[in-house]
Short mmCIF file of C-alpha atoms in Angstrom, two decimals:
data_model
loop_
_atom_site.label_atom_id
_atom_site.label_comp_id
_atom_site.label_asym_id
_atom_site.label_seq_id
_atom_site.Cartn_x
_atom_site.Cartn_y
_atom_site.Cartn_z
CA MET A 1 -114.98 -117.90 -31.11
CA GLY A 2 -114.53 -117.21 -34.84
CA ARG A 3 -118.10 -118.28 -35.56
CA ILE A 4 -119.46 -116.05 -32.79
CA GLU A 5 -117.54 -113.09 -34.19
CA LYS A 6 -118.86 -113.75 -37.70
CA GLU A 7 -122.44 -114.02 -36.49
CA GLY A 8 -122.01 -110.83 -34.48
CA LEU A 9 -120.75 -109.02 -37.57
CA ARG A 10 -123.63 -110.39 -39.61
CA ASP A 11 -126.11 -109.04 -37.10
CA LEU A 12 -124.46 -105.62 -37.10
CA VAL A 13 -124.61 -105.44 -40.90
CA TYR A 14 -128.24 -106.62 -40.75
CA LYS A 15 -129.12 -103.77 -38.39
CA GLU A 16 -127.35 -101.26 -40.64
CA LEU A 17 -129.18 -102.47 -43.76
CA LEU A 18 -132.51 -102.54 -41.94
CA GLU A 19 -131.95 -98.96 -40.77
CA MET A 20 -131.13 -97.91 -44.34
CA ILE A 21 -134.43 -99.40 -45.51
CA GLU A 22 -136.34 -97.82 -42.63
CA ASN A 23 -134.82 -94.41 -43.37
CA SER A 24 -135.66 -94.70 -47.08
CA ARG A 25 -132.01 -94.90 -48.11
CA PHE A 26 -133.24 -97.91 -50.09
CA THR A 27 -136.85 -97.56 -51.18
CA PRO A 28 -139.11 -100.37 -52.47
CA GLY A 29 -137.80 -101.63 -55.79
CA ALA A 30 -134.32 -100.12 -55.27
CA ARG A 31 -131.19 -102.19 -55.86
CA ILE A 32 -128.78 -102.82 -52.97
CA THR A 33 -125.23 -103.04 -54.30
CA VAL A 34 -123.39 -105.49 -52.07
CA GLU A 35 -119.96 -104.23 -53.14
CA ARG A 36 -120.86 -100.67 -52.19
CA ILE A 37 -122.17 -101.80 -48.79
CA THR A 38 -118.95 -103.72 -48.08
CA GLU A 39 -116.90 -100.61 -48.83
CA GLU A 40 -119.18 -98.31 -46.85
CA LEU A 41 -119.25 -100.51 -43.75
CA GLY A 42 -115.66 -101.69 -44.04
CA VAL A 43 -116.51 -105.40 -43.92
CA SER A 44 -116.07 -108.40 -46.20
CA ARG A 45 -118.78 -109.68 -48.54
CA THR A 46 -119.60 -112.67 -46.32
CA PRO A 47 -121.43 -110.86 -43.46
CA VAL A 48 -123.18 -108.63 -46.01
CA TRP A 49 -124.54 -111.63 -47.91
CA GLN A 50 -125.47 -113.28 -44.60
CA ALA A 51 -127.40 -110.14 -43.59
CA VAL A 52 -129.08 -110.05 -47.00
CA GLY A 53 -130.12 -113.66 -46.41
CA LEU A 54 -131.82 -112.70 -43.15
CA LEU A 55 -133.63 -109.79 -44.81
CA GLU A 56 -134.72 -112.10 -47.63
CA LYS A 57 -136.19 -114.58 -45.15
CA GLU A 58 -138.17 -111.72 -43.61
CA GLY A 59 -139.50 -110.74 -47.03
CA LEU A 60 -137.81 -107.34 -47.10
CA VAL A 61 -135.44 -108.00 -50.01
CA ARG A 62 -135.11 -110.47 -52.88
CA TYR A 63 -132.15 -111.78 -54.86
CA VAL A 64 -132.57 -111.87 -58.62
CA GLN A 65 -129.98 -114.03 -60.36
CA ASN A 66 -127.59 -112.10 -62.62
CA LYS A 67 -129.22 -108.83 -61.55
CA GLY A 68 -128.60 -108.39 -57.84
CA VAL A 69 -130.42 -107.67 -54.58
CA PHE A 70 -133.56 -105.54 -54.57
CA VAL A 71 -135.83 -104.18 -51.86
CA ASN A 72 -139.22 -105.84 -52.16
CA GLU A 73 -142.36 -103.89 -52.93
CA LEU A 74 -145.65 -105.04 -51.43
CA THR A 75 -148.48 -105.80 -53.78
CA THR A 76 -151.84 -104.10 -53.20
CA THR A 77 -153.28 -107.32 -51.78
CA GLU A 78 -150.35 -107.83 -49.41
CA ALA A 79 -150.54 -104.23 -48.19
CA ILE A 80 -154.30 -104.42 -47.59
CA GLU A 81 -153.97 -107.71 -45.72
CA LEU A 82 -151.21 -106.30 -43.51
CA TYR A 83 -153.29 -103.24 -42.63
CA MET A 84 -156.28 -105.45 -41.80
CA VAL A 85 -154.14 -107.43 -39.37
CA ARG A 86 -152.60 -104.26 -37.96
CA GLU A 87 -156.03 -102.77 -37.40
CA GLY A 88 -157.10 -105.71 -35.27
CA LEU A 89 -153.88 -105.80 -33.26
CA GLU A 90 -153.72 -102.04 -32.75
CA SER A 91 -157.34 -101.96 -31.62
CA MET A 92 -156.49 -104.62 -29.06
CA ALA A 93 -153.43 -102.62 -27.98
CA ALA A 94 -155.56 -99.49 -27.57
CA GLY A 95 -158.04 -101.34 -25.38
CA LEU A 96 -155.25 -102.62 -23.15
CA ALA A 97 -153.39 -99.31 -23.11
CA ILE A 98 -156.38 -97.55 -21.53
CA ASP A 99 -155.67 -99.43 -18.29
CA ASN A 100 -151.90 -98.85 -18.37
CA ILE A 101 -151.33 -95.41 -19.87
CA THR A 102 -149.23 -93.13 -17.68
CA ALA A 103 -148.73 -89.38 -17.49
CA GLU A 104 -145.16 -89.88 -18.74
CA ILE A 105 -146.31 -91.75 -21.86
CA LEU A 106 -149.02 -89.18 -22.56
CA GLU A 107 -146.46 -86.39 -22.23
CA ALA A 108 -144.14 -88.17 -24.67
CA MET A 109 -147.02 -88.68 -27.11
CA GLU A 110 -147.93 -84.99 -26.93
CA LYS A 111 -144.32 -84.03 -27.70
CA ASN A 112 -144.30 -86.51 -30.59
CA LEU A 113 -147.46 -84.93 -32.05
CA LYS A 114 -145.87 -81.47 -31.99
CA GLU A 115 -142.84 -82.87 -33.80
CA GLN A 116 -145.13 -84.49 -36.37
CA GLU A 117 -146.68 -81.11 -37.12
CA ILE A 118 -143.22 -79.58 -37.58
CA ALA A 119 -142.24 -82.43 -39.90
CA LEU A 120 -145.41 -81.79 -41.91
CA GLU A 121 -144.63 -78.06 -42.16
CA ASN A 122 -141.11 -78.88 -43.38
CA LYS A 123 -142.40 -81.62 -45.70
CA ASP A 124 -139.91 -84.00 -44.10
CA LEU A 125 -141.47 -87.36 -44.94
CA ILE A 126 -138.63 -89.45 -43.54
CA LEU A 127 -138.86 -87.73 -40.15
CA TYR A 128 -142.64 -88.01 -40.20
CA SER A 129 -142.38 -91.75 -40.87
CA GLN A 130 -140.04 -92.18 -37.90
CA LEU A 131 -142.33 -90.15 -35.64
CA ASP A 132 -145.35 -92.09 -36.87
CA PHE A 133 -143.81 -95.43 -35.90
CA SER A 134 -142.76 -93.98 -32.53
CA PHE A 135 -146.28 -92.70 -31.85
CA HIS A 136 -147.79 -96.12 -32.49
CA ALA A 137 -145.05 -97.74 -30.39
CA PHE A 138 -146.12 -95.67 -27.37
CA VAL A 139 -149.52 -97.34 -27.55
CA TYR A 140 -148.02 -100.79 -28.11
CA ASN A 141 -145.79 -100.48 -25.05
CA ALA A 142 -148.63 -99.12 -22.92
CA ALA A 143 -150.60 -102.27 -23.77
CA ASN A 144 -148.04 -104.11 -21.63
CA ASN A 145 -148.42 -107.44 -23.46
CA LYS A 146 -145.10 -108.72 -24.81
CA TYR A 147 -146.66 -111.13 -27.31
CA LEU A 148 -148.88 -108.44 -28.76
CA ILE A 149 -145.91 -106.07 -28.99
CA GLU A 150 -143.85 -108.74 -30.79
CA MET A 151 -146.60 -109.28 -33.36
CA LEU A 152 -147.06 -105.56 -33.94
CA GLU A 153 -143.31 -105.06 -34.36
CA LEU A 154 -143.27 -107.87 -36.92
CA ILE A 155 -146.14 -106.25 -38.82
CA LYS A 156 -144.27 -102.92 -38.74
CA LYS A 157 -141.18 -104.54 -40.23
CA LYS A 158 -143.17 -106.27 -42.97
CA MET A 159 -144.71 -102.91 -43.94
CA ARG A 160 -141.34 -101.39 -44.79
CA PRO A 161 -141.47 -102.41 -48.48
CA LEU A 162 -144.68 -100.41 -48.96
CA LEU A 163 -144.38 -97.63 -51.51
CA ILE A 164 -147.11 -95.06 -50.95
CA HIS A 165 -147.26 -91.28 -51.22
CA LEU A 166 -148.84 -89.81 -48.11
CA GLU A 167 -148.23 -86.11 -48.75
CA GLU A 168 -151.89 -85.46 -49.61
CA ILE A 169 -153.28 -86.96 -46.40
CA LEU A 170 -150.57 -86.28 -43.81
CA ASP A 171 -152.60 -83.56 -42.14
CA VAL A 172 -155.53 -85.96 -41.80
CA LEU A 173 -153.31 -88.74 -40.45
CA ILE A 174 -151.97 -86.39 -37.80
CA GLN A 175 -155.55 -85.52 -36.83
CA ASP A 176 -156.18 -89.27 -36.44
CA HIS A 177 -153.20 -89.42 -34.08
CA ILE A 178 -154.51 -86.47 -32.08
CA SER A 179 -157.91 -88.18 -31.73
CA ILE A 180 -156.24 -91.38 -30.51
CA TYR A 181 -154.10 -89.41 -28.06
CA MET A 182 -157.15 -87.55 -26.67
CA ALA A 183 -159.08 -90.80 -26.27
CA LEU A 184 -156.21 -92.34 -24.32
CA LYS A 185 -155.83 -89.20 -22.21
CA GLN A 186 -159.56 -89.29 -21.39
CA HIS A 187 -159.45 -93.07 -20.81
CA ASP A 188 -162.15 -93.53 -23.44
CA ARG A 189 -161.66 -97.14 -24.54
CA GLU A 190 -164.32 -97.08 -27.25
CA LYS A 191 -162.96 -93.94 -28.93
CA ALA A 192 -159.36 -95.17 -28.75
CA ILE A 193 -160.30 -98.42 -30.47
CA GLU A 194 -162.43 -96.56 -33.01
CA GLY A 195 -159.51 -94.22 -33.68
CA PHE A 196 -157.31 -97.08 -34.80
CA HIS A 197 -160.11 -98.55 -36.93
CA ILE A 198 -160.50 -95.22 -38.75
CA HIS A 199 -156.74 -94.69 -39.09
CA ASN A 200 -156.06 -98.10 -40.63
CA GLN A 201 -159.13 -97.94 -42.86
CA ARG A 202 -157.93 -94.58 -44.16
CA MET A 203 -154.58 -96.11 -45.05
CA ARG A 204 -156.24 -99.00 -46.89
CA GLU A 205 -158.38 -96.57 -48.88
CA LYS A 206 -155.27 -94.54 -49.78
CA ILE A 207 -153.42 -97.65 -50.97
CA ILE A 208 -156.33 -98.73 -53.16
CA ALA A 209 -156.82 -95.23 -54.61
CA GLU A 210 -153.12 -94.84 -55.39
CA ARG A 211 -152.78 -98.24 -57.06
CA GLN A 212 -155.82 -97.51 -59.24
CA LYS A 213 -154.21 -94.40 -60.78
#
């Protein structure tokens, strides 16, 4: 029973740390102070280090001896490769979603798009990031293929250590989302797939341009 309780606590701490990374509490390159986390969550060091071990296996953090735990930052090559894989998987998801999209999902996507525009007006990048992942998740779930969804969720998690400034192109990214939404609403398979090709290619171009500065 003790082991089960410890593993349960480890998983809870893991979820908390993952959420902190997802919400930009810890950005790529930032140090995670284990002692501070233990105090904040009210747990011992053991489940925190166990959770850090899980995150390290997933490539989200790294332990540097005598320095501490740091959030990883993707290299340009790693980021480009991830977006190439995502493009292929999302295009597949779009093709499948055409046959499964419902009025309820389309309504939720439309609401999400309005919230994205508000986030853009308020320059709330954290909220935009959350809405962005939710928008893509609507398409993933509409694809109705659990293996494809699992792979896309894994890609999403591996993209967390990507440091990129999107302020300059947020309005264009939202327009990409609107185009994808309209294609799904009109059951236009070709345009939906093309929309994801364009969207991911735009992100790759932004990554390359930013790293060349």
